[in-house]
CSV table of C-alpha atoms and ligand atoms in Angstrom, one decimal:
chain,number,residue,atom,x,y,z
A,474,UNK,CA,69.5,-21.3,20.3
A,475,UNK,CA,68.6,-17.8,18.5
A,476,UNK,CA,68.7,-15.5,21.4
A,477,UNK,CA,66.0,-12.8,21.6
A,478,UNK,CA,67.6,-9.2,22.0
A,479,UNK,CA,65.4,-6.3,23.1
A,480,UNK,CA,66.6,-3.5,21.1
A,481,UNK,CA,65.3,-0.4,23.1
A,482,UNK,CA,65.9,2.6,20.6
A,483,UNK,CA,66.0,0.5,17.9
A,484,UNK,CA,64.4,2.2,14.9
A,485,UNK,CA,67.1,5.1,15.3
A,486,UNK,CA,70.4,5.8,13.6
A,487,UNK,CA,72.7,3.4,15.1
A,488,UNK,CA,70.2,1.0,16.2
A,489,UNK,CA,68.5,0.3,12.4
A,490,UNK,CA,72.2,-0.6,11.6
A,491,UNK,CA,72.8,-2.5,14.6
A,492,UNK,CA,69.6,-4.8,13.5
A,493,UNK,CA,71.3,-5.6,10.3
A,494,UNK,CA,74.2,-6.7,11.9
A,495,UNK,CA,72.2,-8.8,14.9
A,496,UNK,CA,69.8,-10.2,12.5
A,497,UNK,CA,72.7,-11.4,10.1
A,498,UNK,CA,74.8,-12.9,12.9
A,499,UNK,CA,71.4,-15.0,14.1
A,500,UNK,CA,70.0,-13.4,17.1
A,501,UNK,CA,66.7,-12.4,17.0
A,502,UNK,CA,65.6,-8.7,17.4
A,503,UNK,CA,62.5,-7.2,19.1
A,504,UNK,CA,62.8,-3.5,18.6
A,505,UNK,CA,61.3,-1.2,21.3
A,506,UNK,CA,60.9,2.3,20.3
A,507,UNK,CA,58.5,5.6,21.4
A,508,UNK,CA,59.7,7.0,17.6
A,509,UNK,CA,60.3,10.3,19.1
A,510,UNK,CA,63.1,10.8,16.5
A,511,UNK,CA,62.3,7.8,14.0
A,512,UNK,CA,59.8,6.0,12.4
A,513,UNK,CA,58.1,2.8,11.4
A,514,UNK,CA,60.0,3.5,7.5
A,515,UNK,CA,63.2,2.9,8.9
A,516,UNK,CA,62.5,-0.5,10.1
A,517,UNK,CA,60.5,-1.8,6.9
A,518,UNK,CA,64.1,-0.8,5.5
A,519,UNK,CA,65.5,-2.9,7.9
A,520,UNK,CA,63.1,-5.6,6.6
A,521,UNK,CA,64.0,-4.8,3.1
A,522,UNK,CA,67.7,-5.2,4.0
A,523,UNK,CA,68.0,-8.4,5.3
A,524,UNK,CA,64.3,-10.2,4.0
A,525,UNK,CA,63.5,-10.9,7.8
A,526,UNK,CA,60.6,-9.8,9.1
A,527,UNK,CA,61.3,-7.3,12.2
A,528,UNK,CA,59.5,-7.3,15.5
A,529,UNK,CA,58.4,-3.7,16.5
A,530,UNK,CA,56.9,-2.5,20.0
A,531,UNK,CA,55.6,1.4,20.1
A,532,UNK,CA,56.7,2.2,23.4
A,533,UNK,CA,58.9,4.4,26.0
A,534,UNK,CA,61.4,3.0,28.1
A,535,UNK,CA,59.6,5.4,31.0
A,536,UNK,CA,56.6,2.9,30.9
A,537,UNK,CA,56.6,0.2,33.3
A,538,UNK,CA,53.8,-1.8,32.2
A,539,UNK,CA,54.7,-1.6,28.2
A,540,UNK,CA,58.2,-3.5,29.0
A,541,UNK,CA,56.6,-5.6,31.6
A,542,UNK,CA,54.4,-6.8,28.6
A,543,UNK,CA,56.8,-7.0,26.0
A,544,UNK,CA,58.8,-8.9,28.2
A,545,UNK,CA,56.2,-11.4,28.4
A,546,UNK,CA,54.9,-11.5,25.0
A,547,UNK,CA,58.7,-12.8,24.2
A,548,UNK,CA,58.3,-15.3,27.1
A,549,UNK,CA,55.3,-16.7,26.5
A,550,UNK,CA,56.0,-17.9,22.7
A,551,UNK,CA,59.2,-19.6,24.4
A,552,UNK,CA,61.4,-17.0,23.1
A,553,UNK,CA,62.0,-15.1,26.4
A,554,UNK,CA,64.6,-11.9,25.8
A,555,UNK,CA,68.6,-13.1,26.5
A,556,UNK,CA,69.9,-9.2,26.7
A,557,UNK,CA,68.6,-5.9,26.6
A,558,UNK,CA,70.3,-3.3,24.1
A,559,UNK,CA,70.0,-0.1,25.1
A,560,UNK,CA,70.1,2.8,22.9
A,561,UNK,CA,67.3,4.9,23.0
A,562,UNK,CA,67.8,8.4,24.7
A,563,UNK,CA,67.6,11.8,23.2
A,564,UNK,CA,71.1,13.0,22.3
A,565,UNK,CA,71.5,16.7,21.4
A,566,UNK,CA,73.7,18.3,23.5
A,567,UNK,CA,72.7,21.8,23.3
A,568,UNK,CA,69.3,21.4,23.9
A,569,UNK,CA,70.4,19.2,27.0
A,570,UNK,CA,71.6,22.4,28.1
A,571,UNK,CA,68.3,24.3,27.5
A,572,UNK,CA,66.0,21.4,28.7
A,573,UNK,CA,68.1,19.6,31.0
A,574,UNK,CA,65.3,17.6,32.8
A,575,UNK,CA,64.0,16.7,29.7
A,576,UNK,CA,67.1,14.7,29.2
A,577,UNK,CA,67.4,13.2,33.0
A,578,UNK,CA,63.9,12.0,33.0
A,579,UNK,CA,64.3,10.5,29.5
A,580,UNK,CA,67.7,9.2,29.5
A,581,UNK,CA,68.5,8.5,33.5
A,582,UNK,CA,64.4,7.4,34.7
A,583,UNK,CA,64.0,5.8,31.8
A,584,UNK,CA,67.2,3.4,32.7
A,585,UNK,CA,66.1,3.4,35.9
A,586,UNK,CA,62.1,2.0,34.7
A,587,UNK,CA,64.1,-0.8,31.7
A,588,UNK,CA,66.5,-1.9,34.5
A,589,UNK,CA,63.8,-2.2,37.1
A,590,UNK,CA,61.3,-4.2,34.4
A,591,UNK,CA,64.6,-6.4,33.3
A,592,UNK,CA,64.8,-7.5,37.0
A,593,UNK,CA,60.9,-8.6,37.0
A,594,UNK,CA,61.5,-10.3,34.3
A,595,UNK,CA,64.5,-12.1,34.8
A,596,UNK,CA,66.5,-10.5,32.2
A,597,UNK,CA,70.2,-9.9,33.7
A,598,UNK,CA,72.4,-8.6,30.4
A,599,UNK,CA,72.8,-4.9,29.1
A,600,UNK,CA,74.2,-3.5,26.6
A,601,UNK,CA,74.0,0.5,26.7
A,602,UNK,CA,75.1,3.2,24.6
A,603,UNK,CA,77.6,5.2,26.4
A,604,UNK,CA,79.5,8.5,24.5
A,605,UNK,CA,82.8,9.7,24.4
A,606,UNK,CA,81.2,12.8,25.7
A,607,UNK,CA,81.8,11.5,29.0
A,608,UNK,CA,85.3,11.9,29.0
A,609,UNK,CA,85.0,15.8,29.1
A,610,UNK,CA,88.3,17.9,28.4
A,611,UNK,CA,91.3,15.2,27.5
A,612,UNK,CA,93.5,15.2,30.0
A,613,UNK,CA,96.2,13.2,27.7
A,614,UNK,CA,95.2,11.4,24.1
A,615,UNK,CA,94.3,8.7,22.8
A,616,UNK,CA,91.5,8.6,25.5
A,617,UNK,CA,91.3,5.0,26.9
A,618,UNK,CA,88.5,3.8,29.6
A,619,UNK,CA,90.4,4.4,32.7
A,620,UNK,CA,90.3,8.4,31.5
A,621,UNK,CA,88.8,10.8,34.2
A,622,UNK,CA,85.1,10.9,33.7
A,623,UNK,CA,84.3,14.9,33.6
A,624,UNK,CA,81.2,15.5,30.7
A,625,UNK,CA,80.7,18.9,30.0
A,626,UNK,CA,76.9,18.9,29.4
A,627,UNK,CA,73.3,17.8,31.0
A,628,UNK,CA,73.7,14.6,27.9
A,629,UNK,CA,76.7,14.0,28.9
A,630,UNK,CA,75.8,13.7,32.9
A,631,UNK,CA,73.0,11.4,31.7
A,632,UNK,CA,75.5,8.8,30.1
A,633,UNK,CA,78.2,9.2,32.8
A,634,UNK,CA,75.0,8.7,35.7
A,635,UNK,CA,73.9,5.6,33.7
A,636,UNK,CA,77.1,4.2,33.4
A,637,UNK,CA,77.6,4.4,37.4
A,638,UNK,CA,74.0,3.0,37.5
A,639,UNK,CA,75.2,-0.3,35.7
A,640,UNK,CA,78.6,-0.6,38.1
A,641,UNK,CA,76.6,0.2,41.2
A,642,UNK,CA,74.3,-2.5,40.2
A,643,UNK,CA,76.5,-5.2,38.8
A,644,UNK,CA,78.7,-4.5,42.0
A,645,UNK,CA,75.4,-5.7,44.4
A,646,UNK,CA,74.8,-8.6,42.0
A,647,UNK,CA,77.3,-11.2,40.6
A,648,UNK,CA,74.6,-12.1,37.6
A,649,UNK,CA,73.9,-9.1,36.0
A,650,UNK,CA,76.4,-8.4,33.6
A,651,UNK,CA,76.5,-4.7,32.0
A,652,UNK,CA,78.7,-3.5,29.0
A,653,UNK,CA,79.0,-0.1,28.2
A,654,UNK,CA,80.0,1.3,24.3
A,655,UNK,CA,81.7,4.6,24.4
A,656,UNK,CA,81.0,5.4,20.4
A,657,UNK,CA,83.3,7.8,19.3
A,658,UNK,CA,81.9,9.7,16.1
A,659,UNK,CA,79.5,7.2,13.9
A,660,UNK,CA,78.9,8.8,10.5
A,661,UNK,CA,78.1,7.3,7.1
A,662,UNK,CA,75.5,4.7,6.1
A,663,UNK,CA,74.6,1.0,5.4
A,664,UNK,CA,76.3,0.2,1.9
A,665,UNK,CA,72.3,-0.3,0.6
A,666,UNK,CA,71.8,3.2,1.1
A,667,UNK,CA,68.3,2.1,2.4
A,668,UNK,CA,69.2,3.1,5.8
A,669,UNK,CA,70.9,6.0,7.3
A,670,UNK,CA,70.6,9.2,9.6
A,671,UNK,CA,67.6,11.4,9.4
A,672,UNK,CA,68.0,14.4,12.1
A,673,UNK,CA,64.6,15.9,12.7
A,674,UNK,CA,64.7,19.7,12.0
A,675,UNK,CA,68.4,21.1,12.6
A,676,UNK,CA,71.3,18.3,12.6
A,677,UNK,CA,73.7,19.0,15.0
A,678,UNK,CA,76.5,17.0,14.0
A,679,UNK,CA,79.0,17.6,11.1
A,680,UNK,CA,78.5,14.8,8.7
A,681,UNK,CA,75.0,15.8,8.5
A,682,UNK,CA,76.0,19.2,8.0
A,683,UNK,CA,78.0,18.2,5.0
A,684,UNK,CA,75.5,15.9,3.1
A,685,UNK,CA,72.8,18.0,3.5
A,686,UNK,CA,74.6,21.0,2.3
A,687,UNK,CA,75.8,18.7,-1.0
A,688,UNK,CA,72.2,17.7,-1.6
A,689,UNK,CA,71.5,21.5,-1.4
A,690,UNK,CA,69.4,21.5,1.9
A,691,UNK,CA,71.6,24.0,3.7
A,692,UNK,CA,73.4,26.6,1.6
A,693,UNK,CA,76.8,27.3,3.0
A,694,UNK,CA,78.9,24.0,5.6
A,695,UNK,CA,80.3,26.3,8.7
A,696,UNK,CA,83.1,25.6,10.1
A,697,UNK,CA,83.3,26.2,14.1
A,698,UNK,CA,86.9,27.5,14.4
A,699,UNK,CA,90.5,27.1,12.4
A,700,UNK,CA,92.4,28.3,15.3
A,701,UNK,CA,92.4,24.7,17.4
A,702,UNK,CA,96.3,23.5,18.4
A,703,UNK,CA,95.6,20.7,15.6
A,704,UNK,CA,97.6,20.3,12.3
A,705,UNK,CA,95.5,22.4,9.9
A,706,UNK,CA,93.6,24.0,13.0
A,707,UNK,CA,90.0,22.7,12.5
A,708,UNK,CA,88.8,20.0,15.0
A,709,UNK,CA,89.7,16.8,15.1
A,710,UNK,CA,87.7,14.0,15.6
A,711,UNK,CA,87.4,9.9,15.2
A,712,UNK,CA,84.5,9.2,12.8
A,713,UNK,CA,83.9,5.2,12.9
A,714,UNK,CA,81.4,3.9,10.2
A,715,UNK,CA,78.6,3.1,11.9
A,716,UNK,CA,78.6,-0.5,9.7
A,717,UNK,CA,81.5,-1.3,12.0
A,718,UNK,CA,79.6,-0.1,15.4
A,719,UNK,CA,76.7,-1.9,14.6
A,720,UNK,CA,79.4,-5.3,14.3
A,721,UNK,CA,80.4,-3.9,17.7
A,722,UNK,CA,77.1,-4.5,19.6
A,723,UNK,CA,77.1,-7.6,18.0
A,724,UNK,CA,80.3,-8.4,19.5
A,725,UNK,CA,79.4,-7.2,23.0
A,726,UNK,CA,76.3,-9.0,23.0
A,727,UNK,CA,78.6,-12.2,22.3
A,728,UNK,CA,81.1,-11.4,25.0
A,729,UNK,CA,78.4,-10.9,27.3
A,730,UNK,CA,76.3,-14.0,27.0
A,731,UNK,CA,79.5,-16.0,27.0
A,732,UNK,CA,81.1,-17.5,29.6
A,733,UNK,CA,84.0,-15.4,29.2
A,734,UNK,CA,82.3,-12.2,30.7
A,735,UNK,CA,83.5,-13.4,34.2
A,736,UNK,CA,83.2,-9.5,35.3
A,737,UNK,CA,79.7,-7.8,35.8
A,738,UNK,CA,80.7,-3.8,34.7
A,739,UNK,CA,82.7,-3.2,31.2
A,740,UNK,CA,83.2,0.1,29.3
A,741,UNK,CA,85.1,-0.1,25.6
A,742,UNK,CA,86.1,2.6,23.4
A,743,UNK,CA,84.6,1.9,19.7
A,744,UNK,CA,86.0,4.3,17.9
A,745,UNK,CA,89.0,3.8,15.2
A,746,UNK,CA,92.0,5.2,17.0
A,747,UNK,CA,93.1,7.9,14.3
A,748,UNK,CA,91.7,11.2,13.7
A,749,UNK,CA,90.5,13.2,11.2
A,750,UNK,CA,90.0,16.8,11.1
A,751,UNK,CA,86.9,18.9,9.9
A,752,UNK,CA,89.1,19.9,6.4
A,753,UNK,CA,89.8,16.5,6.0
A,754,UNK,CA,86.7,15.6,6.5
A,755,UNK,CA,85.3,17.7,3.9
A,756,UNK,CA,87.8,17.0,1.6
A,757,UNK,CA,87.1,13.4,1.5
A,758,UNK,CA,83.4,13.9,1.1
A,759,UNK,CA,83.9,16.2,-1.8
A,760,UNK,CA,86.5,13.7,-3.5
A,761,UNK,CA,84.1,10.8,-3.2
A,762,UNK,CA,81.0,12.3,-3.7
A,763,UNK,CA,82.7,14.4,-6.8
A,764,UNK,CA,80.1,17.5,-5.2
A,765,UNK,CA,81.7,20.6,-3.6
A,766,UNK,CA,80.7,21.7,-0.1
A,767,UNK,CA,80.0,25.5,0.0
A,768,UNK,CA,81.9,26.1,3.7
A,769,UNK,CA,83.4,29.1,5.4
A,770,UNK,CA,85.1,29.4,9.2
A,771,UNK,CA,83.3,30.7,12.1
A,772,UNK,CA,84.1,31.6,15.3
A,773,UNK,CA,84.8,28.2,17.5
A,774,UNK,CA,81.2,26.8,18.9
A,775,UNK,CA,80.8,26.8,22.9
A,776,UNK,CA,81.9,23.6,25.0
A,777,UNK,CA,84.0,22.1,21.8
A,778,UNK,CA,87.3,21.0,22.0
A,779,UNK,CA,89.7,21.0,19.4
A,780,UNK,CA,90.8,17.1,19.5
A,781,UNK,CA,89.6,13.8,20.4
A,782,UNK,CA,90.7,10.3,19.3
A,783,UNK,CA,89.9,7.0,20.8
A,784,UNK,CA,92.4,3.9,22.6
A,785,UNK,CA,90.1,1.3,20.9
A,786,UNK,CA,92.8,-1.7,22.1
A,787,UNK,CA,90.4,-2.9,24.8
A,788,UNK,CA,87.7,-3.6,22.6
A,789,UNK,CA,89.9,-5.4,20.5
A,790,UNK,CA,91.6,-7.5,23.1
A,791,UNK,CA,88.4,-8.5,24.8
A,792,UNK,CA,85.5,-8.1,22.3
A,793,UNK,CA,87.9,-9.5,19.2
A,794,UNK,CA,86.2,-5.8,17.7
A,795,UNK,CA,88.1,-3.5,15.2
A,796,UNK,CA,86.6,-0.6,12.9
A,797,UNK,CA,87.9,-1.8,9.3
A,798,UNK,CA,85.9,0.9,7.2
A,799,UNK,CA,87.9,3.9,6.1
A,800,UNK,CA,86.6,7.7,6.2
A,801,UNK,CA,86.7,7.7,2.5
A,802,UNK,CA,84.0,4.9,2.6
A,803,UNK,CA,82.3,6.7,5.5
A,804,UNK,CA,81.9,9.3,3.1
A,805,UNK,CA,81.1,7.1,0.1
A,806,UNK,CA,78.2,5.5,1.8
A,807,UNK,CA,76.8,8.8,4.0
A,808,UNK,CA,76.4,10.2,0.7
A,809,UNK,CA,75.0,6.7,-1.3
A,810,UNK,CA,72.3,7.2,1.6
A,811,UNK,CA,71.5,11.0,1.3
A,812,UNK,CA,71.7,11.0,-2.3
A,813,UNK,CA,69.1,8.2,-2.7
A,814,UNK,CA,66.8,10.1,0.4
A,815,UNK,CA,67.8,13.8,0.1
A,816,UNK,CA,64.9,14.1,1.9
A,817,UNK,CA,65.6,11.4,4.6
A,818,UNK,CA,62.9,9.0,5.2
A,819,UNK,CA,59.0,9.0,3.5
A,820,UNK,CA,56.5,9.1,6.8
A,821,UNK,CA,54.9,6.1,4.2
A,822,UNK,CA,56.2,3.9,1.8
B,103,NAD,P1,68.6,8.2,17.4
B,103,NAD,O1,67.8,9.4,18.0
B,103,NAD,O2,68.6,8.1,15.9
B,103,NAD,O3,68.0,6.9,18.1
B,103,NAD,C1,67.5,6.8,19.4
B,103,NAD,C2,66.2,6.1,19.3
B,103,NAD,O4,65.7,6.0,20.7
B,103,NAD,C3,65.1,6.8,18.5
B,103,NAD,O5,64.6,5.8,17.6
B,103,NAD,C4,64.1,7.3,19.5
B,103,NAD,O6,62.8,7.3,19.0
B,103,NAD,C5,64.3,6.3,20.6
B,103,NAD,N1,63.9,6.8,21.9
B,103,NAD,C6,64.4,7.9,22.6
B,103,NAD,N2,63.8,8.0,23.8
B,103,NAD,C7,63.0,6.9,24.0
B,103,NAD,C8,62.2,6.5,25.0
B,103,NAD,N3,62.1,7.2,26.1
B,103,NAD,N4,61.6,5.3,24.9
B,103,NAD,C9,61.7,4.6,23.7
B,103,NAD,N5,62.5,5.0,22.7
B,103,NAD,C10,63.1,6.1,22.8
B,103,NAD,O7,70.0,8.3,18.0
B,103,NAD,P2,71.3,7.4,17.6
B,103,NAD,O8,72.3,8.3,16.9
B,103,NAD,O9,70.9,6.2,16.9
B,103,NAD,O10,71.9,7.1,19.0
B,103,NAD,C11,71.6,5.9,19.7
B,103,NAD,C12,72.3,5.9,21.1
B,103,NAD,O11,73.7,6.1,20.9
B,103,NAD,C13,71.8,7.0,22.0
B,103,NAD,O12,71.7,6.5,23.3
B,103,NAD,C14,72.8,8.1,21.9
B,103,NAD,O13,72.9,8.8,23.0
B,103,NAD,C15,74.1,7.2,21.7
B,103,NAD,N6,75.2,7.9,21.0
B,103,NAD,C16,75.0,8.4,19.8
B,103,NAD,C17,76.0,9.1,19.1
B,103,NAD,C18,75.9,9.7,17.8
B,103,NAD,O14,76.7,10.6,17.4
B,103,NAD,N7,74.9,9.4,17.0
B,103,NAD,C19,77.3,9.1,19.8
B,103,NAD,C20,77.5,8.5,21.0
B,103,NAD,C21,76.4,7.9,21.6
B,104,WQD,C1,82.6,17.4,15.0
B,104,WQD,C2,83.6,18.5,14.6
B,104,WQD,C3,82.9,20.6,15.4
B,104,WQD,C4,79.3,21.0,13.0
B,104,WQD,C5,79.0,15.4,19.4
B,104,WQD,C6,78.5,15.2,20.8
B,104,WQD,C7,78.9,13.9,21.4
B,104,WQD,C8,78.6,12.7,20.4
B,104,WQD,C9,78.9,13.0,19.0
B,104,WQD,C10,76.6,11.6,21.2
B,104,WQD,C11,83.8,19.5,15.7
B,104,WQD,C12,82.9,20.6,13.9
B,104,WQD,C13,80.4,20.6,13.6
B,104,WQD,C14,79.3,22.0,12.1
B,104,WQD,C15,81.7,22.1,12.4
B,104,WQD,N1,77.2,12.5,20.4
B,104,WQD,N2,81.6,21.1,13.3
B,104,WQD,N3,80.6,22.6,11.8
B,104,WQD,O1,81.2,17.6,18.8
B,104,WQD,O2,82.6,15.6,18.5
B,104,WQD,O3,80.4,15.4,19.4
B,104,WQD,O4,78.5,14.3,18.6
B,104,WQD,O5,77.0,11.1,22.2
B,104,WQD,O6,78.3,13.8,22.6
B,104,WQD,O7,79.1,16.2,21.6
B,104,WQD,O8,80.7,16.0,17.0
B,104,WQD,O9,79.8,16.2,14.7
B,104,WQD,O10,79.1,17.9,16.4
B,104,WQD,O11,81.5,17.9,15.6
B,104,WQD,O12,82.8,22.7,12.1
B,104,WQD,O13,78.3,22.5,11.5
B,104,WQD,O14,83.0,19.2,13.6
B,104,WQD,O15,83.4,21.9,15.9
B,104,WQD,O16,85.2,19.9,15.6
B,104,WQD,P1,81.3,16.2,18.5
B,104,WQD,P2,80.2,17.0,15.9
């Protein structure tokens, strides 16, 4: 049977890629979103993609009634929802510091509101997107999931509270099965370049940083700090192609409606288990793309730290998951999609 996933979030970054990778396994997306940071563009791309017609709902996770219905809508043409996949939330983590309710009510009541409609409806399988920002400070490296759980900012609280949500819950019920994806660093596009990452106003992430100064959008890359303890003293992170995290949900959802999930809670690292700093980084982009990156040094940015990498052996041994793209393709393919949409998506095609 073609199970029907609820994709809550789905017309954003990681969840437009994720439907590529459901729909061309055979399971059968219905996309949930408020489009508070996407639009209706990036799933006609979707469309485009893969020739199959995609299932949208304009809704927020915060509103009972609208999953109650969309629930049912999928029930009543015989195609009632197998698992919920859950990545919508807002995600910058300085303005979680500035507007930290904001970010409770969205990303913690809004679980609270999907969870509660996926009980009325019968629906006992989650898949949520969890951060390697709730690990905190690294206490030792590679960070595996038995790390200390210490997030640094409001966003990060959110995911960490979410994620005790699920085990609290799954713990008073042996049917509800919850898996939790601790994405490292997802950068780069779908090899189309139809699809890809749009920030709204200011990115605040790196690889943004560094297409949209190639395209000319921002004039000069800044570099937060080259005085970390790391080889050439810029940060160091593990970027995962976020082709290969969309294959990851797809795994999880597998592993979850198998028999083989014989435990409720689960949290996996997806990340690639090698690092690469912000020099690198550039460096790569500039060699693939063949278009310098204006950049100079700054002083560090608040609440960074210099080096994170991800234990991703869990994820292999249980989901049979493995990032295979390199950072050069990363690159290749983040700059495929900005070059083709310097200005990110049309509000109309
Ligand atoms: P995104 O902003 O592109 O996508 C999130 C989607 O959720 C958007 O389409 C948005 O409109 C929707 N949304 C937000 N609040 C909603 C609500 N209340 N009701 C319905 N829809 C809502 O972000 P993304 O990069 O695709 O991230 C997806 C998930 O992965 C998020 O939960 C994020 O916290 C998590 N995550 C992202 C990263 C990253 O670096 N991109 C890293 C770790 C974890
Ligand atoms: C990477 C490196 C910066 C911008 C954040 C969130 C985390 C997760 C992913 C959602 C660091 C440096 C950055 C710039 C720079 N999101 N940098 N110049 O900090 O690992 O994680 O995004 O869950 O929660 O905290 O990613 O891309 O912001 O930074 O030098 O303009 O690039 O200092 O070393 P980070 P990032």
């Amino acid at each position: 049977m073609e199970h029907s996933i609820l994709v809550a979030g789905g017309a954003g970054y990681i969840g437009t890629h994720t439907l590529v990778s459901l729909i061309q396994t055979g399971y059968r997306p219905v996309v949930f979103d408020n489009f508070s940071n996407s639009g209706i563009v990036a799933i006609e791309r979707v469309e485009k993609i893969t020739g199959v017609a995609v299932e949208c709902i304009v809704g927020d996770i915060r509103d009972a009634s609208a999953l109650d219905s969309a629930f049912q809508q999928c029930a009543d043409r015989g195609q009632p929802v197998s698992c919920v996949l859950h990545l919508a939330a807002l995600k910058a983590v300085g303005e979680s510091n500035s507007m930290p309710l904001a970010y409770y009510d969205n990303n913690v009541t809004g679980t609270l509101v999907l969870l509660e409609a996926m009980r009325r409806a019968g629906v006992g399988t989650i898949v949520f997107s969890s951060s390697a920002t709730v690990y905190g400070e690294p206490e030792f490296l590679p960070f595996v999931e038995t790390h200390r759980i210490a997030p640094t900012n409001p966003y990060g609280w959110t995911k960490a509270m979410v994620e005790q949500i699920l085990r609290d819950l799954c713990a008073s019920d042996p049917a509800i099965k919850a898996i939790c994806l601790r994405y490292f660093n997802p950068i780069g596009a779908h090899e189309s370049g139809l699809i890809g990452e749009d920030p709204r106003g200011e990115p605040n992430n790196l690889f943004p940083y560094i297409t949209r100064t190639a395209v000319g959008r921002s004039a000069c890359l800044r570099i937060f700090g080259d005085d970390y303890d790391t080889p050439d003293g810029t940060g160091v992170r593990d970027y995962v192609h976020v082709a290969d995290l969309a294959d990851g949900h797809v795994k999880a959802i597998d592993y979850a409606l198998s028999s083989r999930s014989g435990q409720g809670f689960a949290a996996f690292n997806l990340g690639t288990g090698r690092g690469t700093s912000v020099k690198e980084l550039i460096g790569a982009f500039e060699r693939e793309s063949g278009v310098p990156v204006p950049h100079q040094v700054t002083s560090r940015r608040a609440g960074d730290i210099g080096e994170a990498w991800a234990d991703p052996a869990l994820a292999n041994q249980v989901l049979g998951w493995a990032a295979r793209r390199s950072v050069d393709q990363m690159c290749r393919d983040g700059w495929n999609w900005q070059k083709n949409n310097p200005d990110g998506y049309p509000e109309k095609e």
